[in-house]
Tab-separated table of C-alpha atoms and ligand atoms in Angstrom:
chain	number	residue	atom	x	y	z
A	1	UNK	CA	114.638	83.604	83.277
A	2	UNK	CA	112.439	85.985	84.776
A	3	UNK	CA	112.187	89.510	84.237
A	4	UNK	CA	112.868	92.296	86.650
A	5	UNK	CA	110.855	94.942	86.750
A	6	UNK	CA	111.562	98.321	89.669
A	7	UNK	CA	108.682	100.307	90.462
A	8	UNK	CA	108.951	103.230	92.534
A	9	UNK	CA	106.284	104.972	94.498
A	10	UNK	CA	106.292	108.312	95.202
A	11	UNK	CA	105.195	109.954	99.026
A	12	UNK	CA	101.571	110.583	97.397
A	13	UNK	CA	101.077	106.821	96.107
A	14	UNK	CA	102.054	105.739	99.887
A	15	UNK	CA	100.552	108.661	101.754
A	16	UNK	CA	98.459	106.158	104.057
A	17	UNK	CA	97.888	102.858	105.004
A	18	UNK	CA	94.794	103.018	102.532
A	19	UNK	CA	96.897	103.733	99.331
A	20	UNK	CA	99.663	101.382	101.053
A	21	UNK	CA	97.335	98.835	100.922
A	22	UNK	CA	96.169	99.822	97.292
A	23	UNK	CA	99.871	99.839	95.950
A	24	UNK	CA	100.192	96.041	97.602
A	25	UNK	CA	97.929	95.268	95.470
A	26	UNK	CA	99.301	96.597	92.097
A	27	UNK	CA	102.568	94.915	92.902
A	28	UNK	CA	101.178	92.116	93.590
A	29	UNK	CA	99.446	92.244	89.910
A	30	UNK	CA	103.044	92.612	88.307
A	31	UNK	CA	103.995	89.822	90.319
A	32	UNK	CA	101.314	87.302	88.792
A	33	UNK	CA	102.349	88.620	85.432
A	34	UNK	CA	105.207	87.071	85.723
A	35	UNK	CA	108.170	89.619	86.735
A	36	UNK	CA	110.890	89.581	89.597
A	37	UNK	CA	109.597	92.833	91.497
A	38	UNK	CA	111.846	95.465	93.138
A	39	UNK	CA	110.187	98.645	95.063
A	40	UNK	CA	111.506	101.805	95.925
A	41	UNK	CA	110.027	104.077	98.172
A	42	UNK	CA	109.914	107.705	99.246
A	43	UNK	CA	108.810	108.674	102.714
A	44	UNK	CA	104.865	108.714	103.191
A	45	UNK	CA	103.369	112.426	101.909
A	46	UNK	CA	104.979	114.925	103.552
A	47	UNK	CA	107.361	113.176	106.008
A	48	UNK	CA	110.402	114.435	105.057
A	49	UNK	CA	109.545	117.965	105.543
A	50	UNK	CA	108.751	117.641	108.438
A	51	UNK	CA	111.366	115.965	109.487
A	52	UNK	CA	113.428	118.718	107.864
A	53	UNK	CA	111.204	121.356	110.097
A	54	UNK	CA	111.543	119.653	113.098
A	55	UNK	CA	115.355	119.417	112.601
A	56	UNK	CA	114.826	123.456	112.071
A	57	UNK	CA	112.935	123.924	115.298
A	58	UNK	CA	116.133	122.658	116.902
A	59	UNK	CA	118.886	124.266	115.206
A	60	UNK	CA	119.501	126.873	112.324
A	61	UNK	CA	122.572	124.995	110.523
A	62	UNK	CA	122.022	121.104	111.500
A	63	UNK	CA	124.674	118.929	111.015
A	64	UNK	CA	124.020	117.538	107.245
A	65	UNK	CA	125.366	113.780	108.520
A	66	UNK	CA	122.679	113.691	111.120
A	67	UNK	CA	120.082	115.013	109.164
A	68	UNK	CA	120.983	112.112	106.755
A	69	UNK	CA	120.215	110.044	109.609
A	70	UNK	CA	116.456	112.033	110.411
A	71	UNK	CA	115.668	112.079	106.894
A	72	UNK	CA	116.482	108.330	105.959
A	73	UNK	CA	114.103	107.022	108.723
A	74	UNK	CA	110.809	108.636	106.445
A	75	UNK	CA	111.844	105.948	103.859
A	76	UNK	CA	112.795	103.443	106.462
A	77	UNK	CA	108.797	103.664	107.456
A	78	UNK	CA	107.646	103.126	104.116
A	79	UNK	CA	109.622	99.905	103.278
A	80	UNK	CA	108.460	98.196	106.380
A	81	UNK	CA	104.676	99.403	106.466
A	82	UNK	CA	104.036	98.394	102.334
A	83	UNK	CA	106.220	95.249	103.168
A	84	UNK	CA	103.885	94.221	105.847
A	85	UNK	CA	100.612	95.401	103.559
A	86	UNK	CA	102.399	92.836	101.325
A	87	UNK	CA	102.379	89.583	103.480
A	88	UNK	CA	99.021	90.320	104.373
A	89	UNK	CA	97.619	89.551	100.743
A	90	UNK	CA	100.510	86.333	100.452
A	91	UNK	CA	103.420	88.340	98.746
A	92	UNK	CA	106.959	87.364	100.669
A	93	UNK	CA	108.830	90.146	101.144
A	94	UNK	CA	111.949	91.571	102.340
A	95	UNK	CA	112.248	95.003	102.976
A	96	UNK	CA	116.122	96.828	103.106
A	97	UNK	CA	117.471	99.895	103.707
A	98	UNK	CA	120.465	101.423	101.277
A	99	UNK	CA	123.249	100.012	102.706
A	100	UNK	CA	121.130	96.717	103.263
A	101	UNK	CA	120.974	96.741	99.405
A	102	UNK	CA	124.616	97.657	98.788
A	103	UNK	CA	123.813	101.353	97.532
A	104	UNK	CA	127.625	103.086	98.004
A	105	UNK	CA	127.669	106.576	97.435
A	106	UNK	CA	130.171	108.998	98.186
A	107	UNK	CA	130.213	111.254	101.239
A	108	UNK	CA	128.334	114.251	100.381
A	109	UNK	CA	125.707	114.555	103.260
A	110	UNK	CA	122.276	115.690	101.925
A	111	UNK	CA	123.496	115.276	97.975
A	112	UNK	CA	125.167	112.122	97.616
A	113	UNK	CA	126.061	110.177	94.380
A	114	UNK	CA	125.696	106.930	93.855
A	115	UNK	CA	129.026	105.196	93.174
A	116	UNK	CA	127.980	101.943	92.572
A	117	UNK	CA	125.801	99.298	93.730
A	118	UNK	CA	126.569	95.359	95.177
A	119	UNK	CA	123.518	94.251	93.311
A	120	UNK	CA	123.932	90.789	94.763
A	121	UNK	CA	121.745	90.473	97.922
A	122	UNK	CA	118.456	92.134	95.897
A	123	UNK	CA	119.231	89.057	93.170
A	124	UNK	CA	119.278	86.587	95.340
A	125	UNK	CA	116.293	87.439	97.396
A	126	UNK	CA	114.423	88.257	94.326
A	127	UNK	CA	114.148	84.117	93.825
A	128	UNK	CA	111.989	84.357	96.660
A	129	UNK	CA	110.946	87.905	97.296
A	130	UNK	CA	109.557	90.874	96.221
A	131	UNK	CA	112.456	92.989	97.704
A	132	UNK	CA	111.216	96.510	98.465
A	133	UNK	CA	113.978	99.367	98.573
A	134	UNK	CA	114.356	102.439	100.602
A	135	UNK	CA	114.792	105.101	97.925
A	136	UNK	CA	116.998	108.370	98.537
A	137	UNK	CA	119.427	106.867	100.702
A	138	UNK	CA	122.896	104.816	100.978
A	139	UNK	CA	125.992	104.266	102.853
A	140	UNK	CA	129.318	106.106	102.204
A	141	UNK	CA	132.946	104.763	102.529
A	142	UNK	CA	133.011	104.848	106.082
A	143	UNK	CA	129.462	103.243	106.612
A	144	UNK	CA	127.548	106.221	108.037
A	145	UNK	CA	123.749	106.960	106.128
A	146	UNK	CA	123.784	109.408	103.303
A	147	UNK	CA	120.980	110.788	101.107
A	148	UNK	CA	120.918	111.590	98.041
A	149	UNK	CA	119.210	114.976	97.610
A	150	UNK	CA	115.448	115.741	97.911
A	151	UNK	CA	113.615	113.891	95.231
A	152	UNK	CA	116.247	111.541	95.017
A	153	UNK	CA	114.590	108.039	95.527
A	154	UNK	CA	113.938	108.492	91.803
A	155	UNK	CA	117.194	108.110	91.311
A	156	UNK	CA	117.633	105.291	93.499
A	157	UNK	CA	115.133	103.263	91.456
A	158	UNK	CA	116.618	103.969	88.069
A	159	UNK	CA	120.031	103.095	89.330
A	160	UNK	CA	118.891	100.150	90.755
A	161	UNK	CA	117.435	99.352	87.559
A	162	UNK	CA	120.322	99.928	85.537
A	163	UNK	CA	122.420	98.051	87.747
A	164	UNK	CA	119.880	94.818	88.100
A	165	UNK	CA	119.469	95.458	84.176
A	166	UNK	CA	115.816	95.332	84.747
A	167	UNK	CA	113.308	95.390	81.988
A	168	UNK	CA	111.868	98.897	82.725
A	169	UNK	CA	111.343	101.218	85.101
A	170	UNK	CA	108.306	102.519	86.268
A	171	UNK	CA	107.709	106.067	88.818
A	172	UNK	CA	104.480	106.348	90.112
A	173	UNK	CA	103.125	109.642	91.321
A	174	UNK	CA	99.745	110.836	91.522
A	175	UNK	CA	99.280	112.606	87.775
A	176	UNK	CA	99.211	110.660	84.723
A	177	UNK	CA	102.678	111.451	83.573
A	178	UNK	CA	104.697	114.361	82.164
A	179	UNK	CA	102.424	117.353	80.902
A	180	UNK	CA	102.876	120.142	79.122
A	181	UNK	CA	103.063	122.456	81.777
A	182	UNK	CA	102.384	121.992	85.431
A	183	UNK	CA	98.744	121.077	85.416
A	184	UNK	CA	98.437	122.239	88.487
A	185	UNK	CA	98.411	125.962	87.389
A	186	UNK	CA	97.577	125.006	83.794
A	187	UNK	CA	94.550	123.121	83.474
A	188	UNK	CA	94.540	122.419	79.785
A	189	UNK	CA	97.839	120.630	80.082
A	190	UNK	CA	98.216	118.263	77.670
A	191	UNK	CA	99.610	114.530	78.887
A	192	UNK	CA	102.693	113.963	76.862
A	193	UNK	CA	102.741	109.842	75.465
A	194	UNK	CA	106.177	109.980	74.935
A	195	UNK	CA	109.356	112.633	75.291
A	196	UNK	CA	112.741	111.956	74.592
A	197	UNK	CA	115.898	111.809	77.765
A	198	UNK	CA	117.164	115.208	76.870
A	199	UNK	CA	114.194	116.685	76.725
A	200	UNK	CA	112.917	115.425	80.011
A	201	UNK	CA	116.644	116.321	81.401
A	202	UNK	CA	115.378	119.660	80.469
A	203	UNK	CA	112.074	119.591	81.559
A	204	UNK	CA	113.350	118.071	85.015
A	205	UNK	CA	116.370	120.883	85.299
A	206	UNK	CA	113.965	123.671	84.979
A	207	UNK	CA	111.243	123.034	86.988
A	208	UNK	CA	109.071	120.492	86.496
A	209	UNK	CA	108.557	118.161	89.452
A	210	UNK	CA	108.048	114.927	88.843
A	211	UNK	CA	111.639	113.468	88.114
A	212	UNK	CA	114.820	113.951	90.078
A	213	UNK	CA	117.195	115.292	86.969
A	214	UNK	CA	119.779	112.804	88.124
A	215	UNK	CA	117.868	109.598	87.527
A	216	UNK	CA	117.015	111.326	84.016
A	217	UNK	CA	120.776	111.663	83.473
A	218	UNK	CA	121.182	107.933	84.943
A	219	UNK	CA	118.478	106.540	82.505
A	220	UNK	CA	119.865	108.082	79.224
A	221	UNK	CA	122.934	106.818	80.063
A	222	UNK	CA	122.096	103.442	80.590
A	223	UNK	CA	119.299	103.227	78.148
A	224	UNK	CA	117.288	102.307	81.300
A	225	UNK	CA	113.385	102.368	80.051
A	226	UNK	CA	111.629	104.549	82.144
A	227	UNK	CA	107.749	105.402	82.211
A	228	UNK	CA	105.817	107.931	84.844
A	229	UNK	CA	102.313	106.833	85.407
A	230	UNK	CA	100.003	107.386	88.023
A	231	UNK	CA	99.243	104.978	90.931
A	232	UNK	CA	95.848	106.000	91.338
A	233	UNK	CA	94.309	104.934	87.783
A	234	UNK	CA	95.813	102.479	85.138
A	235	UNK	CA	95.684	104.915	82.293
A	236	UNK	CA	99.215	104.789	79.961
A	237	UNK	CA	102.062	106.999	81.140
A	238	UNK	CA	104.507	108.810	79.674
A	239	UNK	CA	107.312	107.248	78.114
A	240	UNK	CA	111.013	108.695	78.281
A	241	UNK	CA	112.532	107.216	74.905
A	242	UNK	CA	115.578	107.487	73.387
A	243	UNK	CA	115.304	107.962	69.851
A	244	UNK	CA	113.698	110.946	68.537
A	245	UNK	CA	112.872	112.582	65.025
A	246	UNK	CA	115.956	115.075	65.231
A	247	UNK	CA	114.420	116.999	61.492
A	248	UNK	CA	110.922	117.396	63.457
A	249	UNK	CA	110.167	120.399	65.533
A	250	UNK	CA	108.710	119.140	68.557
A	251	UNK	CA	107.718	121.275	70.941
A	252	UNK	CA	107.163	119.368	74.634
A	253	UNK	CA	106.123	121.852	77.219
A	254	UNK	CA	106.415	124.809	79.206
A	255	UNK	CA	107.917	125.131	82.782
A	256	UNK	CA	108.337	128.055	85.455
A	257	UNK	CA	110.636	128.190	88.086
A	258	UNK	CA	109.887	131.206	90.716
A	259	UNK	CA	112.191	130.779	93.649
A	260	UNK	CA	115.153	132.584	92.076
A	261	UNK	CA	117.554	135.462	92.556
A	262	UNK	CA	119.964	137.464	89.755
A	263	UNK	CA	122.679	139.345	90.947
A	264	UNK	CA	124.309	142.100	88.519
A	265	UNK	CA	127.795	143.780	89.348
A	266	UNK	CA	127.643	146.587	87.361
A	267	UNK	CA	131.042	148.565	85.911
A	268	UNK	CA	132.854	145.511	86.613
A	269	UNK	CA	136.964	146.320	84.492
A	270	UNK	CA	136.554	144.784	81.008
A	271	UNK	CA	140.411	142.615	81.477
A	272	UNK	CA	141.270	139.059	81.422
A	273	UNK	CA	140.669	137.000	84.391
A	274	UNK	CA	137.863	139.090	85.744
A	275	UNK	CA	134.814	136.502	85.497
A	276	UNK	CA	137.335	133.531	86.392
A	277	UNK	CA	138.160	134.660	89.654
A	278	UNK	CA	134.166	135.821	90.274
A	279	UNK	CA	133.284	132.061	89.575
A	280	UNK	CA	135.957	130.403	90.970
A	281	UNK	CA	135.607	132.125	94.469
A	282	UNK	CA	131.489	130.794	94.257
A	283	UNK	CA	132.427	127.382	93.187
A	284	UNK	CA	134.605	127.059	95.786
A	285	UNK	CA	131.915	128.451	98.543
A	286	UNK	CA	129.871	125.720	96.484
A	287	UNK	CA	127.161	128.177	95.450
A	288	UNK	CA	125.115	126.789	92.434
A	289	UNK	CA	124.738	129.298	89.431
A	290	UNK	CA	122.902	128.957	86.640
A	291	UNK	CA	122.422	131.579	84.010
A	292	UNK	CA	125.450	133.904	83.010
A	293	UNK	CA	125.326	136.816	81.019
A	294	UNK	CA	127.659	139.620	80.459
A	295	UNK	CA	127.221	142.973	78.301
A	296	UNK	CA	129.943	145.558	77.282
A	297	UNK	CA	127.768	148.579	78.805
A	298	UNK	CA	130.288	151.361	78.199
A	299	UNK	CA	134.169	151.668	77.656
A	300	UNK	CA	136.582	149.103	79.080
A	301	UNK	CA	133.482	148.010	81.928
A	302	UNK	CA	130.962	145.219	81.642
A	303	UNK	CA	128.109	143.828	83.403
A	304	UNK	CA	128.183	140.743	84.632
A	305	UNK	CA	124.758	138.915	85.985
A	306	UNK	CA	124.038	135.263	86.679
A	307	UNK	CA	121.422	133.953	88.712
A	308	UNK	CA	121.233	131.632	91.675
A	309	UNK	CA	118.544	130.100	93.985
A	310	UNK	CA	116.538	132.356	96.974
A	311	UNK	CA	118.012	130.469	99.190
A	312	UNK	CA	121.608	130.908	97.805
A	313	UNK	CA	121.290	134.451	98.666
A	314	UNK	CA	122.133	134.530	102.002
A	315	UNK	CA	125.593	132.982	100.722
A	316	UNK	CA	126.135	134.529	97.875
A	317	UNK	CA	125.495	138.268	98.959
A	318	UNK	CA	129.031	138.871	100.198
A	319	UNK	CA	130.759	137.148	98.565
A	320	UNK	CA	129.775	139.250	95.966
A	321	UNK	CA	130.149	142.149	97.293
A	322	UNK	CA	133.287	141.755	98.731
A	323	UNK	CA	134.225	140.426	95.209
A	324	UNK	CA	133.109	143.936	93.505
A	325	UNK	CA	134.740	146.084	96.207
A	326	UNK	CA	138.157	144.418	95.245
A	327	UNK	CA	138.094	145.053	91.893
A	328	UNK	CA	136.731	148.145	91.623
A	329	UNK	CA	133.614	147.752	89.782
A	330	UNK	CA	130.136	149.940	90.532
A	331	UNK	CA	127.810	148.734	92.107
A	332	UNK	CA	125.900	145.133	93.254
A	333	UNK	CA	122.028	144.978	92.352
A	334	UNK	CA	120.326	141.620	93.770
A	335	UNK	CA	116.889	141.187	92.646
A	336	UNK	CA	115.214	138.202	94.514
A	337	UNK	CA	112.041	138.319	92.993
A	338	UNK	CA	112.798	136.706	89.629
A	339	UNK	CA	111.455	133.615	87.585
A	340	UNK	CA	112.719	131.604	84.598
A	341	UNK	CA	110.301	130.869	81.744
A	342	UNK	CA	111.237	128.165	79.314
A	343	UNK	CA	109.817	126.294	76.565
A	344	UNK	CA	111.636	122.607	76.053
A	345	UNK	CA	111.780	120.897	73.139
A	346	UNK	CA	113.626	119.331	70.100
A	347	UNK	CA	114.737	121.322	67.321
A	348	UNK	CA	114.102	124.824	68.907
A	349	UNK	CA	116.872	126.964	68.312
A	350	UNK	CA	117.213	125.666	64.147
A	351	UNK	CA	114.022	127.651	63.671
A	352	UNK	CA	113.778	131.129	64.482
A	353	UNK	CA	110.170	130.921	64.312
A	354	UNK	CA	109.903	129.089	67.603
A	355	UNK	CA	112.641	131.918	69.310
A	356	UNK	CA	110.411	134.761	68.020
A	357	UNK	CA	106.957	133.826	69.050
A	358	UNK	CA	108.266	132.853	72.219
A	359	UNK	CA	109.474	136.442	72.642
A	360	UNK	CA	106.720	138.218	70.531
A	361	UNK	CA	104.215	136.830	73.303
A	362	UNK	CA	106.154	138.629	75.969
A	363	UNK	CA	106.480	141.187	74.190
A	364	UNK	CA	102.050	141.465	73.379
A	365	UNK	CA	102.232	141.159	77.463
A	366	UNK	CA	104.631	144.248	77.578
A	367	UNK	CA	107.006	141.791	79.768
A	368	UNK	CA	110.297	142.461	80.040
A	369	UNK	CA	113.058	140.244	79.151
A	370	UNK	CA	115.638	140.405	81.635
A	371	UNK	CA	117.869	137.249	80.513
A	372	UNK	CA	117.756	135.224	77.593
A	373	UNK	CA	120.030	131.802	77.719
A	374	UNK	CA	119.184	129.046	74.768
A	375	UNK	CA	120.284	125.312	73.711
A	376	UNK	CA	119.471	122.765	71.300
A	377	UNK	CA	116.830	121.896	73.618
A	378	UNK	CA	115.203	124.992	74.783
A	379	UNK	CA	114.652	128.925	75.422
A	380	UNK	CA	114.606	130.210	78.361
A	381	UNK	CA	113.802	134.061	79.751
A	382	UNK	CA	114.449	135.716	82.990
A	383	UNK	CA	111.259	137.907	83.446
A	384	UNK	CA	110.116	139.452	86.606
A	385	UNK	CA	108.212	137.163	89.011
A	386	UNK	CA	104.881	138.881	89.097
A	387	UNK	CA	104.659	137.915	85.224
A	388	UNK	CA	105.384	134.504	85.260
A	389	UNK	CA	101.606	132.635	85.666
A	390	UNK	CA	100.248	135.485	82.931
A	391	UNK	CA	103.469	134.171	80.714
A	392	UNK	CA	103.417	130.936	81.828
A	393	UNK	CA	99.513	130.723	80.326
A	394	UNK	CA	99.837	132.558	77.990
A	395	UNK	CA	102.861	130.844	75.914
A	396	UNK	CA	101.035	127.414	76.325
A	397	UNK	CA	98.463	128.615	74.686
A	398	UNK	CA	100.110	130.052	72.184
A	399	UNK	CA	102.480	126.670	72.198
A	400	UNK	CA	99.933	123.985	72.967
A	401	UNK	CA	96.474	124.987	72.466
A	402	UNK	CA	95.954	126.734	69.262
B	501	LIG	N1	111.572	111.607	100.586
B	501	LIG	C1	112.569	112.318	99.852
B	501	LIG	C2	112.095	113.728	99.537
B	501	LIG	O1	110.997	114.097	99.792
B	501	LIG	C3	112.996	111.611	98.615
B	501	LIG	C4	111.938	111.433	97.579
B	501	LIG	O2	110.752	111.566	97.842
B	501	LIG	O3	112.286	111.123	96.443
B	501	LIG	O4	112.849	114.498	99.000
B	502	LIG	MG1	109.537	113.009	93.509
């Protein structure tokens, strides 16, 4: 039997009909080599935000069903253009939407999960085809478009690879693979061969671009073997493996993430049920927090801060302030000009040494550390935003380049 093999190709390997034409051809190599192909998608370049902006210019709060409609068309493009670039150099094709392919998810406009996936029309046109997938997208319950959050199509393809129990899965972008920091702002970023799921859930949670964290979390759990490479050279990528040298100290990379907001209530009662009822009311107003910290500051008071994305703020303002005027505590402080520093690896937090050089370079920078939050995985700081690049360089080379 043949082996199936789902590639998926970013908005930068498909940004024109020239690299359209030059990804036709790369499938079309994995094709002679033998494998059943399957292609996902994103939208060409930029074509989903603008999409989103022209969905702005019309209206402040759009509908999140019909912008599941505007944004699933970007993908909808791709499929058919590479599928055509396809059957002009002799590859048959068939090109198919989500709910084409049987991707079910559940109703959540604009941040859908996959429930499961009706694998059986891609098999049987794979006899024939190479069947090329519109990533980011499927159909809910009642049949109506949904998408699956913005970067999602990579975790269309590693779904769809897990559910066709392909071979491997590969995500092409336009870098060679998974760096050390972004090497964007960090030219000596070193190319990582290999990193380990959790550490690239890490990695992908706190900042760094390249995979959705959901089709991270998809691939560990279905041991689905996943490699980012770029479409624009045929140098190795990275490889995101499961086993890993748990004694070892490995150290994988640096990320920054600078669009984010922490919000202290100071003098809050120090009494049972206090923080429940703060993060109960923003669960249920859905607002997504992420780092939590609270310090006994005087007698019978805390502080509590957590932080939250910019564009939570809006939100989260008052309900937080309505929150601290009902219980009687001080004061709200919002700071929206934060950003979260973090070094990833394996085997972090079982040596100190790692913890205090991480902080003894902030410290030679005369940062301050606002928030500290750690795991077996990494450590990460809440510093103020006009430090992070300066810290951001400075702990890779510290890290990576001495
Ligand atoms: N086109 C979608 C986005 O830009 C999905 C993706 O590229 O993965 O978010
Ligand atoms: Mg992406």
């Amino acid at each position: 039997m043949q082996q199936i093999i789902v590639q998926k190709y970013g908005g930068s390997s498909i940004k024109d009909t020239t690299r359209i034409k030059n990804t036709a051809n790369r499938i079309k190599s994995y094709q002679n080599q033998g494998y059943q192909v399957v292609v996902v998608v994103s939208a060409m370049g930029k074509t989903t935000d603008t999409l989103l902006s022209l969905a702005k210019e019309i209206s402040t709060t759009p509908s999140k069903r019909e912008l599941d409609v505007l944004l699933s068309t970007g993908e909808q493009i791709s499929i058919a253009l590479l599928s055509m670039a396809l059957n002009e150099i002799e590859i048959d094709t068939i090109s198919l939407t989500g709910s084409q392919c049987g991707i079910k998810t559940n109703s959540v406009h604009s941040n859908a999960r996959i429930e499961n996936i009706d694998s059986e029309r891609i098999l049987t046109e794979l006899n024939k085809n190479v069947v090329i997938v519109a990533g980011f997208q499927g159909i809910n319950e009642k049949g109506d478009i949904t998408t699956l959050g913005r970067g999602g199509s990579d975790t269309s393809a590693v779904a769809l690879a897990a559910a066709l129990k392909a071979e491997k899965c590969e995500i092409y972008t336009d870098v060679d693979g998974i760096y050390s920091a972004d090497p964007r702002i960090i030219p000596n970023a070193k190319k990582l061969d290999t990193i380990s799921y959790d550490e690239m859930l890490e990695m992908a949670k706190l900042g760094a671009q390249v995979l959705h964290p959901r089709s991270v979390e998809l691939a560990k759990n279905y041991q689905v073997k996943l490699e980012v490479k770029s479409s624009l050279n045929n140098n190795p990528g990275t490889k995101i493996i499961g086993e890993i040298d748990m004694e070892k100290i490995q150290i994988r990379g640096i990320t920054s993430e600078n669009s984010i907001a922490r919000i202290s209530i100071t003098r809050v009662p120090d009494k049972p049920g206090i923080a429940y009822k703060l993060f109960k009311t923003l669960s249920d107003n859905s607002v997504s927090i992420d780092m939590i910290l609270q310090n006994l500051t005087h007698e019978n008071v805390n502080d509590i801060s957590f932080t939250t994305p910019v564009e939570e703020l809006n939100k989260v303002s008052p309900i937080v302030k309505d929150f601290a005027k009902n219980i009687g505590a001080e004061d709200v402080i919002i700071k929206d000009n934060v950003s979260k520093i973090s070094l990833i690896g394996t085997g972090i937090l079982g040596h100190g040494e790692i913890a205090s050089m991480f902080f003894e370079t902030l410290s030679d920078l005369k940062i301050n550390i606002e928030m500290i939050s750690t795991s077996e995985t990494k450590i990460s700081c809440i510093i103020d935003k006009s430090h992070s690049l300066i810290a951001t360089k400075k702990l890779h080379e510290i890290f990576f380049e001495s």
